[in-house]
Tab-separated table of C-alpha atoms in Angstrom:
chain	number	residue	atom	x	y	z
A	1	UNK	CA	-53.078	163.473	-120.726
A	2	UNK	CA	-50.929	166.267	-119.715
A	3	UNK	CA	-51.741	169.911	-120.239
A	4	UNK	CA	-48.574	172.019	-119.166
A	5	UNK	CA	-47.893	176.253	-119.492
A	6	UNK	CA	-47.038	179.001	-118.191
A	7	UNK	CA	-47.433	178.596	-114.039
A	8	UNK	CA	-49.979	175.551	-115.345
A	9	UNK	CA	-50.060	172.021	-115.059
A	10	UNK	CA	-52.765	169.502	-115.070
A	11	UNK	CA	-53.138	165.667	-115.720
A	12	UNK	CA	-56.407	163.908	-116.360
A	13	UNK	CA	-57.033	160.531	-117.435
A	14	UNK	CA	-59.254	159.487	-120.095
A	15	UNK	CA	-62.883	157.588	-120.201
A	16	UNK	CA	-63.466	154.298	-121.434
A	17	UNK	CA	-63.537	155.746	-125.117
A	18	UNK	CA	-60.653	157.652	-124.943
A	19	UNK	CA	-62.042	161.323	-124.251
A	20	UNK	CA	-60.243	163.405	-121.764
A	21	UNK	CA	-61.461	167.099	-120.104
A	22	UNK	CA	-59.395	169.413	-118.558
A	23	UNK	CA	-61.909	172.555	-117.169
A	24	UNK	CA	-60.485	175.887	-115.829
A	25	UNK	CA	-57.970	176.467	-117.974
A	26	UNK	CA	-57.043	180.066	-117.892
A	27	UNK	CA	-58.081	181.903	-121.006
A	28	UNK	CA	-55.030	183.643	-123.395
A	29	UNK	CA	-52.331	180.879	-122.305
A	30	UNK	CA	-49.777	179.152	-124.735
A	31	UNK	CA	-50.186	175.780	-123.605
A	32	UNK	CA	-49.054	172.255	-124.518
A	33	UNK	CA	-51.297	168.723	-124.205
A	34	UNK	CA	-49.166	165.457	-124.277
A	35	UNK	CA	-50.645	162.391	-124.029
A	36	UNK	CA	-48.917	159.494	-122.558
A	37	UNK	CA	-49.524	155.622	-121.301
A	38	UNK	CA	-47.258	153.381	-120.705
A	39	UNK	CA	-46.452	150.510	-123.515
A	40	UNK	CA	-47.464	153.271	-126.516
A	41	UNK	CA	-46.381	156.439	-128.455
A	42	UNK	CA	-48.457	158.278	-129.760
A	43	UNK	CA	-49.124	160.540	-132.990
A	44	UNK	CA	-48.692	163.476	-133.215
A	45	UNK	CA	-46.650	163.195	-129.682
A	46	UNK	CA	-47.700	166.539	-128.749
A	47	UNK	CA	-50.293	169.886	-129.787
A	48	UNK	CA	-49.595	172.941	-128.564
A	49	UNK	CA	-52.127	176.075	-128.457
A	50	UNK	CA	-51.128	180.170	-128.911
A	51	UNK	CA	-53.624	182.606	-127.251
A	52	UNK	CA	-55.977	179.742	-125.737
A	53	UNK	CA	-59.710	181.477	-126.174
A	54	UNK	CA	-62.347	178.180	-126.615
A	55	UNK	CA	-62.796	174.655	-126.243
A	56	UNK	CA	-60.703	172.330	-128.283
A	57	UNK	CA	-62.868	169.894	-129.205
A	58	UNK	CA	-62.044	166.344	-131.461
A	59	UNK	CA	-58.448	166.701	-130.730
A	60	UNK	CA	-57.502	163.018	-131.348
A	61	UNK	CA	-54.200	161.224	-130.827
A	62	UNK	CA	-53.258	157.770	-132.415
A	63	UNK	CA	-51.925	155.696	-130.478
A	64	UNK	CA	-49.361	152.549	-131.360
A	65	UNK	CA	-48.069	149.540	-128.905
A	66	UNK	CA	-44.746	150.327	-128.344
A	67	UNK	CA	-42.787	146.895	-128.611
A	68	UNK	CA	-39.503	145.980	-127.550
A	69	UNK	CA	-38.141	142.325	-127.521
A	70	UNK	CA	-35.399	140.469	-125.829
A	71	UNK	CA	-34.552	136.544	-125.714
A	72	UNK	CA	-32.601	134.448	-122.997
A	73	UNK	CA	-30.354	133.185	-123.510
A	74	UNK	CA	-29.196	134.161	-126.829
A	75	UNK	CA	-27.259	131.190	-127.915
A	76	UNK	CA	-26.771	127.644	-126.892
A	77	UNK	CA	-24.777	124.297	-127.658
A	78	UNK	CA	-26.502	120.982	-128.073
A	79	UNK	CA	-25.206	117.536	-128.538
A	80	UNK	CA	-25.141	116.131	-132.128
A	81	UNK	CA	-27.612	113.606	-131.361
A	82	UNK	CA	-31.515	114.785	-131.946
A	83	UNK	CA	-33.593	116.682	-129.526
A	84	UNK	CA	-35.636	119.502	-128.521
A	85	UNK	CA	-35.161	122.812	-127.044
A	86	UNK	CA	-36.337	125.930	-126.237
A	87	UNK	CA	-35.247	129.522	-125.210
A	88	UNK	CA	-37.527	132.514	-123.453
A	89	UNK	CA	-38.852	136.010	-125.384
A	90	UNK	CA	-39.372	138.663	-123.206
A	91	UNK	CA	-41.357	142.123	-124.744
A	92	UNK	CA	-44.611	144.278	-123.193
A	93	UNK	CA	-48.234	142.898	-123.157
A	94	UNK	CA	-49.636	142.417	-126.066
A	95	UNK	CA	-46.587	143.208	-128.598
A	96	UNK	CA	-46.703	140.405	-131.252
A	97	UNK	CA	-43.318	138.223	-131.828
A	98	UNK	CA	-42.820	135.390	-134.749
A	99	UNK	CA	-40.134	132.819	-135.019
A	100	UNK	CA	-38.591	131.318	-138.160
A	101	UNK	CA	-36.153	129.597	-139.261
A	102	UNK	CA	-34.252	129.150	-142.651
A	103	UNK	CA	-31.660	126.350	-141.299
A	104	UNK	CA	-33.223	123.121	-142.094
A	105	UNK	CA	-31.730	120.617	-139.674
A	106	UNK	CA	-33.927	123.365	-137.059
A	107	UNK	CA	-38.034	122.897	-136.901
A	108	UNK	CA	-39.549	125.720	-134.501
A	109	UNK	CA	-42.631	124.085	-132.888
A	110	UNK	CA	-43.914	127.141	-131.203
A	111	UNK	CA	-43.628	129.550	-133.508
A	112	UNK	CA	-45.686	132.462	-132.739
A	113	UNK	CA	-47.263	134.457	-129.594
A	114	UNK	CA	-47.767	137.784	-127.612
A	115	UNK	CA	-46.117	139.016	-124.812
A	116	UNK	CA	-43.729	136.634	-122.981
A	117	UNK	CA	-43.471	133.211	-124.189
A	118	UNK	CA	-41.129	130.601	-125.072
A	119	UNK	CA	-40.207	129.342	-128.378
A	120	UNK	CA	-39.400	126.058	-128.665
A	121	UNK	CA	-37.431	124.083	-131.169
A	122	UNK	CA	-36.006	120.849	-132.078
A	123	UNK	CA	-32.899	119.657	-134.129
A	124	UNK	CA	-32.307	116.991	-136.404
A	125	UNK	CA	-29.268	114.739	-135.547
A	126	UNK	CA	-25.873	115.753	-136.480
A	127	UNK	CA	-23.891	112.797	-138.470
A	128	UNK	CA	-21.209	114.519	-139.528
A	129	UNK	CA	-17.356	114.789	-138.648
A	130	UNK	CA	-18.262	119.057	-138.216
A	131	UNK	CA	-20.044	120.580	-135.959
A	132	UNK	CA	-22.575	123.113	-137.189
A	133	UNK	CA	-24.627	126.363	-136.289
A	134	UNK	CA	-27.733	127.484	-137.417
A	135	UNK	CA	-30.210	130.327	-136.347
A	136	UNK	CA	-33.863	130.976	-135.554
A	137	UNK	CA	-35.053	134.744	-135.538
A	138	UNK	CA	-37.864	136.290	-133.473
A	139	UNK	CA	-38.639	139.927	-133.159
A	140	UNK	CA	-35.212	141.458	-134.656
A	141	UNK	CA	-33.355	138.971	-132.262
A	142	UNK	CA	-31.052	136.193	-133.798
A	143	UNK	CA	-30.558	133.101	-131.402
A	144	UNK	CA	-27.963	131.142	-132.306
A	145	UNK	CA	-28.097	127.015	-132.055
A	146	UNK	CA	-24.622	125.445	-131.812
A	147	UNK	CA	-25.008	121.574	-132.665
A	148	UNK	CA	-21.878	119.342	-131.398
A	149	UNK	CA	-20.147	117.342	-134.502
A	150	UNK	CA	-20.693	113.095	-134.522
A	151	UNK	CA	-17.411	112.743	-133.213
A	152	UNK	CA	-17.707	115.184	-130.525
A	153	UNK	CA	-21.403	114.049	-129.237
């Protein structure tokens, strides 16, 4: 928690339940508290006090994981005869991710986790003159499987 004004600045952390102090802070300021931590955001993202005279007391911030996802690589080619795969997510500690599929020659086998993981699939054969493509989405991100025609194995 940052407290910030005119020729002030001060950063304290917090205790184990959240509760931060800042002492001494010069009386009759305008002065702005952020809270930050790495991972969240947090609601409302700021407060900011006019004429500082007392103790602000149960001044609470929510806070939210943050989560941003990513996948390597993001699309691949397999041969048309049957097999299984996989392909790596890559998103903060703790941050929730979910893979499904609606193409149904693709079965995802690891299909949830937290953090980074790998998600790992498996294809039916492909017995047909055309090659096909089909897609598994985690997390916003679309991977893309590419599946090599009977004639081209």
């Amino acid at each position: 928690v940052t407290i910030t004004g005119s020729n002030f600045t001060r950063s304290v952390f917090t205790n184990d339940t959240g509760d931060y102090f800042i002492f001494n802070v010069p009386a009759g300021g305008t002065y702005t508290v952020t809270p930050s931590l790495t991972n969240f955001t947090f609601s409302p993202t700021s407060r900011t006090y006019t004429n500082l005279s007392s103790d602000q007391n149960f001044q609470d911030y929510v806070a939210a994981l943050s989560c941003s996802y990513t996948i390597s690589p993001t699309s691949v080619v397999v041969p048309a005869s049957s097999g299984s795969y996989g392909f790596n997510i890559f998103s903060n500690s703790g941050c929730p991710w979910q893979a499904t599929t609606t193409t149904p020659w693709i079965s995802v086998t690891n299909s949830s986790g937290a953090g980074n993981g790998t998600i790992s699939y498996s294809v039916q054969a492909n017995n047909t003159d055309s090659p096909r493509s089909g897609t598994i989405t985690v997390a916003g991100q679309t991977f893309t499987v590419n599946q090599n025609s009977a004639q081209n194995p």
